[in-house]
mmCIF file of C-alpha atoms in Angstrom:
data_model
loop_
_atom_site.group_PDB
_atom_site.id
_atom_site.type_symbol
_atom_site.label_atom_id
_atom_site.label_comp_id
_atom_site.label_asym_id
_atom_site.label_seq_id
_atom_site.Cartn_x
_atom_site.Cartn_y
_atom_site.Cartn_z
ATOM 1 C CA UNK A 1 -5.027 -26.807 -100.085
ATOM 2 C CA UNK A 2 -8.196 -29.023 -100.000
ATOM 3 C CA UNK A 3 -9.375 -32.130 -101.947
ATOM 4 C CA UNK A 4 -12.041 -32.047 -103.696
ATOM 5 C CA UNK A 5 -13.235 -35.951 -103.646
ATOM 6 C CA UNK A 6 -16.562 -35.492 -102.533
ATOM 7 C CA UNK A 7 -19.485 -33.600 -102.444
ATOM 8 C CA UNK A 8 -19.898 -30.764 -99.701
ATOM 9 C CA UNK A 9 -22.508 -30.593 -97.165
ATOM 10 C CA UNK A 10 -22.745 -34.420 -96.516
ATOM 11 C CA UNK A 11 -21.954 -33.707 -93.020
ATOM 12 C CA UNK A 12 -24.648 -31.653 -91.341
ATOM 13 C CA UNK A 13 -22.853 -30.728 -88.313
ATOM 14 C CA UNK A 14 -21.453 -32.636 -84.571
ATOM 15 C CA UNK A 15 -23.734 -34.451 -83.058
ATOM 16 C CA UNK A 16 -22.423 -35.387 -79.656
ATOM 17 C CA UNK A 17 -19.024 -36.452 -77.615
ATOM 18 C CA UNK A 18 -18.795 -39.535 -75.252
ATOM 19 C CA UNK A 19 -16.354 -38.516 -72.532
ATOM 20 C CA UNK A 20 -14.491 -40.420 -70.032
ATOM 21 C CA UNK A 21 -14.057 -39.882 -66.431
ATOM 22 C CA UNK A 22 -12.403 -41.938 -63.598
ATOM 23 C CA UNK A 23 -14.497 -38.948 -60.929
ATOM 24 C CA UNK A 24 -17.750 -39.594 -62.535
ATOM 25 C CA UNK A 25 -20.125 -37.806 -60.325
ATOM 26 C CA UNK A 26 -17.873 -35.209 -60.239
ATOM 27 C CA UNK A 27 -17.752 -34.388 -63.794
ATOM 28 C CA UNK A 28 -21.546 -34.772 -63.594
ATOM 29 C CA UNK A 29 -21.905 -32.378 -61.275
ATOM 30 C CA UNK A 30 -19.304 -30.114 -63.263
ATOM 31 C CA UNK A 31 -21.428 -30.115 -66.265
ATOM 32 C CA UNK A 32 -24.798 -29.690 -64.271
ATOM 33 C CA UNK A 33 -24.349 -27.469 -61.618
ATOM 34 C CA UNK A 34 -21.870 -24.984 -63.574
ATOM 35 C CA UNK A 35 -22.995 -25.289 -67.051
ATOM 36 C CA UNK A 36 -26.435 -26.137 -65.973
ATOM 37 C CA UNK A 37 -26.770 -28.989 -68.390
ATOM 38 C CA UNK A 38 -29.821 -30.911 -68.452
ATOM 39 C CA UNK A 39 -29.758 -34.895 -67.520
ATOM 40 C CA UNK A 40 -31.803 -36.899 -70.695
ATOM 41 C CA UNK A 41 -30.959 -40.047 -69.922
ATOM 42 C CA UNK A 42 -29.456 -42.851 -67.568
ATOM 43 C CA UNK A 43 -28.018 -46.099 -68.316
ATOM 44 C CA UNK A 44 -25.315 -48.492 -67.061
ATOM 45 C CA UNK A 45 -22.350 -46.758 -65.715
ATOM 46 C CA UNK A 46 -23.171 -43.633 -68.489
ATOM 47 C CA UNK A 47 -25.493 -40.242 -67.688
ATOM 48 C CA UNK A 48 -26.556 -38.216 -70.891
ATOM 49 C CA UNK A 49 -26.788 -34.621 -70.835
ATOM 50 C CA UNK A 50 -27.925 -32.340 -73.492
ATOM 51 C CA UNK A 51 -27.468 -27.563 -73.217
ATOM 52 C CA UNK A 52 -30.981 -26.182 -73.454
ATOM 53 C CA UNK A 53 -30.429 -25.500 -77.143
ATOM 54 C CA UNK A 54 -28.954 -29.243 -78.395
ATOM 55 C CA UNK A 55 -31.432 -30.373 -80.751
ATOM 56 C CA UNK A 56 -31.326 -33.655 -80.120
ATOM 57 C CA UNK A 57 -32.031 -36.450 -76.837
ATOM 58 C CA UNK A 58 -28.107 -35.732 -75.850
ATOM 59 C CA UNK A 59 -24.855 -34.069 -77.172
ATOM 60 C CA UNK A 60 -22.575 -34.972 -73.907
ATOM 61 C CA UNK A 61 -21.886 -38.532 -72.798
ATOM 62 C CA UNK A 62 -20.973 -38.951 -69.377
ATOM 63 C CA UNK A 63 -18.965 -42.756 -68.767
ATOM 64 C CA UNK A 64 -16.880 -43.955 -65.728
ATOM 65 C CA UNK A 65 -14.091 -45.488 -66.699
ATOM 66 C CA UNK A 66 -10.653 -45.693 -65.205
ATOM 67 C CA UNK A 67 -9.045 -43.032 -67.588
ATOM 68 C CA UNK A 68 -10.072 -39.842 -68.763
ATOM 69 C CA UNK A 69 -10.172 -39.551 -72.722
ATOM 70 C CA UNK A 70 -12.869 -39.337 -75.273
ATOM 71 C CA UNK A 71 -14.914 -42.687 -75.839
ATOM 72 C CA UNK A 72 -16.430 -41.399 -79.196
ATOM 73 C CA UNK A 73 -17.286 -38.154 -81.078
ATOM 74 C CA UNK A 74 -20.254 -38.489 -83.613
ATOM 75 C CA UNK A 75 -20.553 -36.652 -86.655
ATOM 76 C CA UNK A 76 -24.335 -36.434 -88.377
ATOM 77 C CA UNK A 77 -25.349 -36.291 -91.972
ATOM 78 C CA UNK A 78 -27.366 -34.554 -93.920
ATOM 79 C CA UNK A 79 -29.380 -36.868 -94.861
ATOM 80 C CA UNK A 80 -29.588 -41.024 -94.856
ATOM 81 C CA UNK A 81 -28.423 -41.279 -98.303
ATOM 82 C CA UNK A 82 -25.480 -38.952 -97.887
ATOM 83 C CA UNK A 83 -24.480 -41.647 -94.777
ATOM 84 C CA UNK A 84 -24.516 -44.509 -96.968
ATOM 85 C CA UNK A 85 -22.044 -42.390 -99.613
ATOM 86 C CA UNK A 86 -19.730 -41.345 -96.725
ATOM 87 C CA UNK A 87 -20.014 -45.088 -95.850
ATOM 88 C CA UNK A 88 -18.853 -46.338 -98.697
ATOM 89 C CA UNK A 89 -16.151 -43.625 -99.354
ATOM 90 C CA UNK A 90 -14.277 -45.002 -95.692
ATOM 91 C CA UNK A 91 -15.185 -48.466 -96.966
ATOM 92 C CA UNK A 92 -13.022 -48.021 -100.208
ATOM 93 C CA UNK A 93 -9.811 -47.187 -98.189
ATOM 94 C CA UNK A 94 -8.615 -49.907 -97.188
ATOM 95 C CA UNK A 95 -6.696 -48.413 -94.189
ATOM 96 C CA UNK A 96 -9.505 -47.803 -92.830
ATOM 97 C CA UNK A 97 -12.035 -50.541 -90.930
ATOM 98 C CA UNK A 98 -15.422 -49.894 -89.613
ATOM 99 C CA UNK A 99 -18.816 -51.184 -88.317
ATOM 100 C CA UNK A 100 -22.225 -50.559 -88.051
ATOM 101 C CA UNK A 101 -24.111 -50.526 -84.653
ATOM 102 C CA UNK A 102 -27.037 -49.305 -82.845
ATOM 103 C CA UNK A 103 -26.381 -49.545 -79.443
ATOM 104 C CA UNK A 104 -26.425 -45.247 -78.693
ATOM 105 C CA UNK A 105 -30.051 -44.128 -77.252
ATOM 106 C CA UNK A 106 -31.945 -41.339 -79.178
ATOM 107 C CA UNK A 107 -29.713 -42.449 -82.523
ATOM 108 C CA UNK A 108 -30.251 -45.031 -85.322
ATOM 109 C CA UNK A 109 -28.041 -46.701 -86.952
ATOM 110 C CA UNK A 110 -24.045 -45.809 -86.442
ATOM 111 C CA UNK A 111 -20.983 -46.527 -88.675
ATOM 112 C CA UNK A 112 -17.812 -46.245 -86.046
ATOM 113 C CA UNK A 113 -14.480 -46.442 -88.027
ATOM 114 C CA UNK A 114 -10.890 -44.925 -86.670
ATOM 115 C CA UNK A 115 -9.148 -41.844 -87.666
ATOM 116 C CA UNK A 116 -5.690 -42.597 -89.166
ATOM 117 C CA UNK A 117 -4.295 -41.244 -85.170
ATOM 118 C CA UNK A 118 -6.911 -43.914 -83.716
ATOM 119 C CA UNK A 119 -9.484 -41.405 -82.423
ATOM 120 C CA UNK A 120 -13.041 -43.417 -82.517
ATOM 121 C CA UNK A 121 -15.456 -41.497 -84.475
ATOM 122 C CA UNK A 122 -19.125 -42.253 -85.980
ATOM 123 C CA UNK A 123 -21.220 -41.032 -88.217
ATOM 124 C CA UNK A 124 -24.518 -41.042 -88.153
ATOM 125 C CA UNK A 125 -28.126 -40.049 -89.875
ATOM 126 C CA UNK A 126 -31.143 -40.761 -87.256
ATOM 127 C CA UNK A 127 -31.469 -38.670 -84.522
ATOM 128 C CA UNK A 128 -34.264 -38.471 -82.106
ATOM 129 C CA UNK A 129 -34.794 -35.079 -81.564
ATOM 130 C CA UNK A 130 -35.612 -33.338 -78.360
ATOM 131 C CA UNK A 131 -39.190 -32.974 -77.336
ATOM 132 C CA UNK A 132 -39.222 -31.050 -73.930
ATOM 133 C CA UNK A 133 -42.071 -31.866 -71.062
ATOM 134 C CA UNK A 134 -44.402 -29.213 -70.644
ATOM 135 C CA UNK A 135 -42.431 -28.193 -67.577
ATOM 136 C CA UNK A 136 -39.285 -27.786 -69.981
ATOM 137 C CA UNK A 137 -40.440 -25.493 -73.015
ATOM 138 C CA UNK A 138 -39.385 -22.610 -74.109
ATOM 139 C CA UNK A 139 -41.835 -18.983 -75.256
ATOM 140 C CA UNK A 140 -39.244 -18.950 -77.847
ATOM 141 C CA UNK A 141 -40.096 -21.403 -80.232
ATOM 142 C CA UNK A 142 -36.438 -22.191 -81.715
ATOM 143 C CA UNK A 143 -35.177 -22.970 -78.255
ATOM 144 C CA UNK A 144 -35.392 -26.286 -77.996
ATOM 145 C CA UNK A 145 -35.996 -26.284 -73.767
ATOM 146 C CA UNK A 146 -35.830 -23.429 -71.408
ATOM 147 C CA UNK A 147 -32.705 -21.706 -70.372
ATOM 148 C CA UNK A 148 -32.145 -23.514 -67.018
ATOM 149 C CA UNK A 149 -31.785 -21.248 -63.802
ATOM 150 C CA UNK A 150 -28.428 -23.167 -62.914
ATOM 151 C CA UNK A 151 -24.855 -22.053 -63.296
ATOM 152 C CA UNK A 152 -23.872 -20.136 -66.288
ATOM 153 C CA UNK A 153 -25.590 -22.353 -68.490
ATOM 154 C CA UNK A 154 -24.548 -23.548 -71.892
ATOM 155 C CA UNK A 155 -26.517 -23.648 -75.188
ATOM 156 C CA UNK A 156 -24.842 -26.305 -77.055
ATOM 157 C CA UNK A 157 -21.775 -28.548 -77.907
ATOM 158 C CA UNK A 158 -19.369 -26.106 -79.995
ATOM 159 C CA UNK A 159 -16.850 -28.498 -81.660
ATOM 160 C CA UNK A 160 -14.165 -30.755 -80.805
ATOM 161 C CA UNK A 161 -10.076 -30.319 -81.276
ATOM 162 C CA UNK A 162 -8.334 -33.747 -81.160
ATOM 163 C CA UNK A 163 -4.326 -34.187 -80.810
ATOM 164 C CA UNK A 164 -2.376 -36.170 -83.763
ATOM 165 C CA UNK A 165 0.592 -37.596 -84.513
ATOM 166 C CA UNK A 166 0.587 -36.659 -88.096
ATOM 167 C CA UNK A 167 -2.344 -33.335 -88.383
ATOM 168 C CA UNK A 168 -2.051 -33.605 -92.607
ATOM 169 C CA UNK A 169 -3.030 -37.615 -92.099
ATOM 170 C CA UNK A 170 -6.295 -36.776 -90.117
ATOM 171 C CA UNK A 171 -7.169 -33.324 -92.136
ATOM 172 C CA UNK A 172 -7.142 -35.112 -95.376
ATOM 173 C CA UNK A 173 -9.084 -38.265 -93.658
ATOM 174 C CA UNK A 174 -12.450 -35.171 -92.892
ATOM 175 C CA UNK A 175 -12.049 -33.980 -96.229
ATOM 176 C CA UNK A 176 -11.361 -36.992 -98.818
ATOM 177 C CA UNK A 177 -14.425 -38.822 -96.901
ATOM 178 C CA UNK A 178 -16.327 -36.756 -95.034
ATOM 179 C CA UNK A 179 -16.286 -33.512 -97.355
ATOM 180 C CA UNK A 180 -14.759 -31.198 -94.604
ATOM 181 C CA UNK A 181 -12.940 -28.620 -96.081
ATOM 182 C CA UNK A 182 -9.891 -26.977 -94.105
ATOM 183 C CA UNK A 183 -10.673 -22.912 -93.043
ATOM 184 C CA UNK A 184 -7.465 -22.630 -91.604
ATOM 185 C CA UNK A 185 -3.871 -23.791 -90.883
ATOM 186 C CA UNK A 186 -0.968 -23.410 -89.058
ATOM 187 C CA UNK A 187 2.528 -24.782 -90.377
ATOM 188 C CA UNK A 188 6.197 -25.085 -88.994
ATOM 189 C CA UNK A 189 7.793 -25.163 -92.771
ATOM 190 C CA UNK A 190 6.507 -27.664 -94.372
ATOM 191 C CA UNK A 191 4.975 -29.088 -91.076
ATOM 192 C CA UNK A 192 1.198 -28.798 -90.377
ATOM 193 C CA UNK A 193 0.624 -28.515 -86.846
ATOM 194 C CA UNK A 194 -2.660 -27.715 -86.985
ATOM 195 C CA UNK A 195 -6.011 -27.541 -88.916
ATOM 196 C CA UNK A 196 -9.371 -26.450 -88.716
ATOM 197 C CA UNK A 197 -12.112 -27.821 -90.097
ATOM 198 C CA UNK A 198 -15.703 -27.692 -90.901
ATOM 199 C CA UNK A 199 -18.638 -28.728 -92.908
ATOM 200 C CA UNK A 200 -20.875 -26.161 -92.665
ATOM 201 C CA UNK A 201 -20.772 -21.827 -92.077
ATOM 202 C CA UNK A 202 -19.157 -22.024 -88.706
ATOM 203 C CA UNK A 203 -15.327 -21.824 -88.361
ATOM 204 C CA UNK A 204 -14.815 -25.295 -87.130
ATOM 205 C CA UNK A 205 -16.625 -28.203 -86.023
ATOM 206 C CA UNK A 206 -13.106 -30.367 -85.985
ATOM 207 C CA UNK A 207 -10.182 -28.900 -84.968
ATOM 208 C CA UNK A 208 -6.431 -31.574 -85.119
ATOM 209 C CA UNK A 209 -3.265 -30.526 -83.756
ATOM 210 C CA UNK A 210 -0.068 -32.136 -83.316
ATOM 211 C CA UNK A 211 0.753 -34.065 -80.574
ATOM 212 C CA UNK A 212 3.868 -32.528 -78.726
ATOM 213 C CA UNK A 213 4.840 -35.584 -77.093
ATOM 214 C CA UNK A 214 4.343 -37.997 -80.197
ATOM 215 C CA UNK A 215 1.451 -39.971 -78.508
ATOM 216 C CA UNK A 216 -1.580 -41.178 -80.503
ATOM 217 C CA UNK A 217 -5.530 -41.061 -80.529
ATOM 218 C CA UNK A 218 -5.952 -38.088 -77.993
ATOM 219 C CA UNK A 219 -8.226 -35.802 -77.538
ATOM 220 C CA UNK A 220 -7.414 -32.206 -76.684
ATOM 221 C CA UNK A 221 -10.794 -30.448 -76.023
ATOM 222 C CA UNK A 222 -14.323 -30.307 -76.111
ATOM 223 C CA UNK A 223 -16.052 -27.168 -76.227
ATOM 224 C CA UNK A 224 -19.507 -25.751 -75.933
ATOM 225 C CA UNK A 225 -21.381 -22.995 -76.804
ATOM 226 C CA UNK A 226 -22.132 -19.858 -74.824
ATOM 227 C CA UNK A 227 -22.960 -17.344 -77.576
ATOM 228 C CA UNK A 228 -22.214 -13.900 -74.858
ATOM 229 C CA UNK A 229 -18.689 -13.241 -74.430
ATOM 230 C CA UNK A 230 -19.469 -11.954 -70.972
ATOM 231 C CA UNK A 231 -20.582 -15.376 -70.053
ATOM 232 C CA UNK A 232 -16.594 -16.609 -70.082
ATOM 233 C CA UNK A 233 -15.676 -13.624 -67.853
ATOM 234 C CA UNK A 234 -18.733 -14.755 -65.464
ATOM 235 C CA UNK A 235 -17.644 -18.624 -66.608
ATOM 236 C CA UNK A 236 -14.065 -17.619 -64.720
ATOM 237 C CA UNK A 237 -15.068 -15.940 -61.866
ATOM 238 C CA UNK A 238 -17.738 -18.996 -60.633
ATOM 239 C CA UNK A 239 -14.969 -21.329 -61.703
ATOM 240 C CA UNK A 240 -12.243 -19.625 -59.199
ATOM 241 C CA UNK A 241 -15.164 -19.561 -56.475
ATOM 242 C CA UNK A 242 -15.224 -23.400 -56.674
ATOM 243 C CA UNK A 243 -11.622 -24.743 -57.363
ATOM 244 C CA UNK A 244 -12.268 -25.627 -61.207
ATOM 245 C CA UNK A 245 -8.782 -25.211 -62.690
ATOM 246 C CA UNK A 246 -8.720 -22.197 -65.292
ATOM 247 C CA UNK A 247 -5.751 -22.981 -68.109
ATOM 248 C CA UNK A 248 -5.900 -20.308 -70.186
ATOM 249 C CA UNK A 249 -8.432 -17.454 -70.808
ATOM 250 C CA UNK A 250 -10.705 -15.673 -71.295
ATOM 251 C CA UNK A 251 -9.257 -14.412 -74.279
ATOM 252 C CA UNK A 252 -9.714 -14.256 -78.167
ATOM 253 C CA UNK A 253 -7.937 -16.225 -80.688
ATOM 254 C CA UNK A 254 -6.745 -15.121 -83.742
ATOM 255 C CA UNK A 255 -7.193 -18.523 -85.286
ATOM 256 C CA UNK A 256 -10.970 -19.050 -85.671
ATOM 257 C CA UNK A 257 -11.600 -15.535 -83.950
ATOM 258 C CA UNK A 258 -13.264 -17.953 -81.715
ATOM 259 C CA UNK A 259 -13.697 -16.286 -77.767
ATOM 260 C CA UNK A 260 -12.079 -18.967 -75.290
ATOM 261 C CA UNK A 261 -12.025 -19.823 -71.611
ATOM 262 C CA UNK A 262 -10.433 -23.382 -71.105
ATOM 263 C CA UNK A 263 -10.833 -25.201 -67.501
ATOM 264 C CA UNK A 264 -10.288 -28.701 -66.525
ATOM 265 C CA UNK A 265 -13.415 -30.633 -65.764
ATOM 266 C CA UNK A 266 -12.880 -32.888 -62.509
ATOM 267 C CA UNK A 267 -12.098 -36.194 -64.361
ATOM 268 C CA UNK A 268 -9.330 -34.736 -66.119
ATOM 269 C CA UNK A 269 -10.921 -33.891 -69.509
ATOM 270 C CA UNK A 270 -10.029 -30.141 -70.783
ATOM 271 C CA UNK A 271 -13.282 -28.326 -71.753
ATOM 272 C CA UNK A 272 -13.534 -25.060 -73.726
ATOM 273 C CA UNK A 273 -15.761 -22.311 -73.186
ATOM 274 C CA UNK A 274 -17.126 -20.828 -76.461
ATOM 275 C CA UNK A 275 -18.230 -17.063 -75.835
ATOM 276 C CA UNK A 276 -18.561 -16.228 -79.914
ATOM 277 C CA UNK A 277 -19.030 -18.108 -83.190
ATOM 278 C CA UNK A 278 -15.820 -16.418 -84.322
ATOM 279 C CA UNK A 279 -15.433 -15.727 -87.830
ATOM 280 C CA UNK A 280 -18.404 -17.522 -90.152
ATOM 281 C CA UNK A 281 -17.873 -18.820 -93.678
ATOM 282 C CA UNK A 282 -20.238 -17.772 -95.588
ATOM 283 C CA UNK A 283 -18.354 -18.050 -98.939
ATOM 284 C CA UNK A 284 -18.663 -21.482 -100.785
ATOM 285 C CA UNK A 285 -15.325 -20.396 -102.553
ATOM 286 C CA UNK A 286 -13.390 -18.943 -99.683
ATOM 287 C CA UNK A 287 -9.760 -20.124 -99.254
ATOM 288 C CA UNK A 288 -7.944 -21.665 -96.880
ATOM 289 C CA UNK A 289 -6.100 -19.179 -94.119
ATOM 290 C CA UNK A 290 -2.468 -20.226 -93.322
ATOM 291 C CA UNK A 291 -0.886 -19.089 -90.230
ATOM 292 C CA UNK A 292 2.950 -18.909 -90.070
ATOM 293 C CA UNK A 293 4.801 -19.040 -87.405
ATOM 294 C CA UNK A 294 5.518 -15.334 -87.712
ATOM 295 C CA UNK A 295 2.151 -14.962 -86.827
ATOM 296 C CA UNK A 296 1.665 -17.306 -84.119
ATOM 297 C CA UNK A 297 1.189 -14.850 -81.575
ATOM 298 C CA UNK A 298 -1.670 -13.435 -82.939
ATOM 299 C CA UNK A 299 -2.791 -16.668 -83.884
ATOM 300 C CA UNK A 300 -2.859 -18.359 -79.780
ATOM 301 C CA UNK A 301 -4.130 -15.100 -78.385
ATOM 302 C CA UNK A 302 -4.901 -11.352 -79.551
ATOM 303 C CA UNK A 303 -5.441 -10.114 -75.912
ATOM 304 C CA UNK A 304 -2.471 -10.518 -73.346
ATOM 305 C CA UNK A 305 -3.755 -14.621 -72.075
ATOM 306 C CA UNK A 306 -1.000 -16.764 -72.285
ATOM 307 C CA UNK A 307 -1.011 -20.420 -72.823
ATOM 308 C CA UNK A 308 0.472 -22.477 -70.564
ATOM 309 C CA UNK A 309 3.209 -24.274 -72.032
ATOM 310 C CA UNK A 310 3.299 -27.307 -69.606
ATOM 311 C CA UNK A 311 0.055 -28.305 -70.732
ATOM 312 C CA UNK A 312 -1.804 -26.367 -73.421
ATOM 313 C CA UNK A 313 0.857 -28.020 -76.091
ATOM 314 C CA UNK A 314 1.414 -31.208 -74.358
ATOM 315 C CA UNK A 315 -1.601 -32.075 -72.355
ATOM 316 C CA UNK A 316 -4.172 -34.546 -73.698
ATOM 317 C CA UNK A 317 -6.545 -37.310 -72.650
ATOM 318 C CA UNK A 318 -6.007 -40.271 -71.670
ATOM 319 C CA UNK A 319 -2.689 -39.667 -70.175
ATOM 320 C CA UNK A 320 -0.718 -41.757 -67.885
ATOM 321 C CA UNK A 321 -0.478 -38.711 -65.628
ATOM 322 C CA UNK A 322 -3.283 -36.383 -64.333
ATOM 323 C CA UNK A 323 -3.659 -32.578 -64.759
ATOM 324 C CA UNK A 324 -1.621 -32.381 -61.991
ATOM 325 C CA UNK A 325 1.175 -34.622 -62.020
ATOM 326 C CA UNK A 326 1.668 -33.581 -65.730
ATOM 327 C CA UNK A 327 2.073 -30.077 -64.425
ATOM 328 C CA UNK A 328 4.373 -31.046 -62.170
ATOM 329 C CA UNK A 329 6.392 -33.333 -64.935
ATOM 330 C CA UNK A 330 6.104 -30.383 -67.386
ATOM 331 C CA UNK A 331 7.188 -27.463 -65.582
ATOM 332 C CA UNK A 332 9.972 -29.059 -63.575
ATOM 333 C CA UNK A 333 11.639 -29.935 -67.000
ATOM 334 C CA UNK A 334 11.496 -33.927 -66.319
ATOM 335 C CA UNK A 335 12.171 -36.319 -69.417
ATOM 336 C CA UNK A 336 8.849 -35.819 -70.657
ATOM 337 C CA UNK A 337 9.466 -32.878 -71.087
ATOM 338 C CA UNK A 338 12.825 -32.418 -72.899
ATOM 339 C CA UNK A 339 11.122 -34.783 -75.537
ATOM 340 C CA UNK A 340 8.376 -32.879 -76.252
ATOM 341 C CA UNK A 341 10.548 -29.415 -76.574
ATOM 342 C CA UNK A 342 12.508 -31.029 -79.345
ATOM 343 C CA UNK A 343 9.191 -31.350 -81.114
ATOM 344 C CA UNK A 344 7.491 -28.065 -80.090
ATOM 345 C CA UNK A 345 8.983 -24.899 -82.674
ATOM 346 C CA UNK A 346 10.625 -22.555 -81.354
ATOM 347 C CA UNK A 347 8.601 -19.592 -82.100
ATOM 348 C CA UNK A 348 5.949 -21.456 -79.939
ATOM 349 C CA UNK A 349 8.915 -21.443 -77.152
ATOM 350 C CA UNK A 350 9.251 -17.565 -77.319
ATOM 351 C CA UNK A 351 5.795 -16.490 -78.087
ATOM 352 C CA UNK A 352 4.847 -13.561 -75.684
ATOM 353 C CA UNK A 353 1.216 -15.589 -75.946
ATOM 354 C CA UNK A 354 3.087 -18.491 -74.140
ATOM 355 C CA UNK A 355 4.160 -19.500 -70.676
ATOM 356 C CA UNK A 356 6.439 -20.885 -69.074
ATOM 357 C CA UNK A 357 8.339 -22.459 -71.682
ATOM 358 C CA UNK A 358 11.408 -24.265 -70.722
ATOM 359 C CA UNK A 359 13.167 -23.885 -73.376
ATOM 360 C CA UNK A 360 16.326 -21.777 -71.352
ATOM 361 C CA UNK A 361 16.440 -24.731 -69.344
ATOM 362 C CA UNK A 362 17.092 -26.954 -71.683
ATOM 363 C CA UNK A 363 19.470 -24.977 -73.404
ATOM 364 C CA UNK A 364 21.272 -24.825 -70.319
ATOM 365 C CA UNK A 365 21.410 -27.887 -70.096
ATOM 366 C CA UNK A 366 23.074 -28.824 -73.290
#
């Protein structure tokens, strides 16, 4: 069930994601020579990148940095008015402290504030948009630049799933203040282990689930746009050519109906492939979808993909171990992994959309 605290449509839609990489040329060259993003912009230790479609000077952030994670997300308006209400809504919970800045090329003024799991999010209301060189634009006058002849090449950042300690904390965070509303759910019980959220027709913009191994502030994905559902089959086939590690997918989940293809980009960041909008929400009155865990299989994957256990559920950036060693920590059954079994349900642990759960293991073992 949704709140009701403040007016709809205040959020136009996501605006861009700051990631961070400790391989930064490599993740540059990830994002440019497979998903043929375009460069917009260079500055300090940071390279901007925008799909041929983004509207505006950038939706991708490129920073080195010694750990892989997500500096910020940003989250634009509808307008500059509906900014200063959304403003003023965070500002009159007093859990929650922000600031303004201007310090983010192509954007105005920014008001950065924390998500109750620490995730650093903005919101903001001018945008520069896009104006391509001559050399750049597109016959089709809606495109804002011309498909590039590189890689399979995106259109435009999708939406972003970030990993909670407490999902019902950060879903009612979007909608009390941001007017999200909730499309769909998935509980354990009484648990919420995940939410999806948006602020306009598409099926999510902001996605939360629950953090398996009780950490804080990650992010779980960052997807973009492909709009062809043959593009993830070709997506996986270039990716296998060149050593970029393929999770899970392609596939379809039920949640979202959204088309999927998740990889790891070479700083250690997961990235989802988008092949379909999924299911749209056209109705201003349409209710929240719950998912029980009776219904988790359909819900991870209506094909036969499975979802890696070892990392799928417990994987987020940063993390104090890369793709790799966490892998290896996950699947061997270490520590790290006994704690986050007790927290993951157990219909997740048998789910013929699932693998390598190692849940016989522990129950071996006790």
């Amino acid at each position: 069930m949704t709140t009701d605290m403040s007016p709809p449509h205040e959020i136009s839609h996501l605006a861009r994601v700051e990631l961070l990489s400790p391989k930064p040329q490599e993740t540059l060259d990830f994002f440019t020579k497979f998903l043929g993003m375009y460069v917009s912009h260079r500055e300090g230790q940071s390279v901007f990148l925008r799909g041929y479609e983004d509207p505006y000077q950038w939706s991708l952030k490129i920073t080195e940095s010694a750990n892989a994670g997500m500096g910020h997300a940003a989250l634009r308006t509808s307008s500059a008015d509906a900014l200063e209400r959304r403003v003023q809504s965070l500002s009159n919970d007093t859990s929650t402290e922000g600031a303004w800045h201007e310090d983010e090329f192509g954007f105005g003024k920014n008001y950065r504030y924390k998500s109750p799991d620490g995730h650093t999010l903005d919101i903001v209301w001018e945008a520069e948009h896009y104006k391509a060189p001559p050399e750049l634009q597109s016959k089709i006058l809606t495109r804002a630049s011309k498909k590039p002849l590189q890689g399979i090449p995106v259109k435009r950042i999708d939406h972003l799933n970030l990993m909670s300690s407490d999902v019902t904390a950060v879903k009612q965070s979007f909608e009390r203040h941001l007017g999200f509303r909730t499309t769909e759910r998935v509980v354990d019980g009484e648990i919420e282990i995940g939410a999806w959220m948006s602020s306009n027709i598409l099926g999510h913009e902001v996605a939360t689930m629950r953090d398996m191994t009780g950490g804080h502030g990650k992010m779980h994905h960052v997807a973009f746009f492909y709009g062809n559902a043959q593009h993830n089959i070709d997506a996986a086939e270039m990716f296998r050519d060149h050593d970029i590690v393929i999770e899970a997918g392609p596939d379809t989940h039920g949640i979202t109906q959204g088309q999927f293809l998740y990889v790891f980009e070479p700083g250690g960041n997961r990235i989802e492939l988008f092949g379909e909008p999924g299911y749209l929400h056209l109705q201003p009155d349409l209710e929240t979808k719950t998912w029980l865990m009776s219904d988790i299989d359909t819900g991870l994957a209506v094909g036969g993909a499975k979802l890696p256990w070892e990392t799928y559920f417990t994987y987020g950036t940063p993390s104090p171990l890369s793709v790799a060693e966490h892998q290896k920590e996950f699947s061997n059954a270490g520590p790290a992994a006994e704690a986050a079994e007790e927290r993951v349900p157990d219909e997740i642990d048998t789910s013929r959309a699932v693998a390598d759960s190692p849940i016989d293991v522990f129950s071996d073992a006790r």
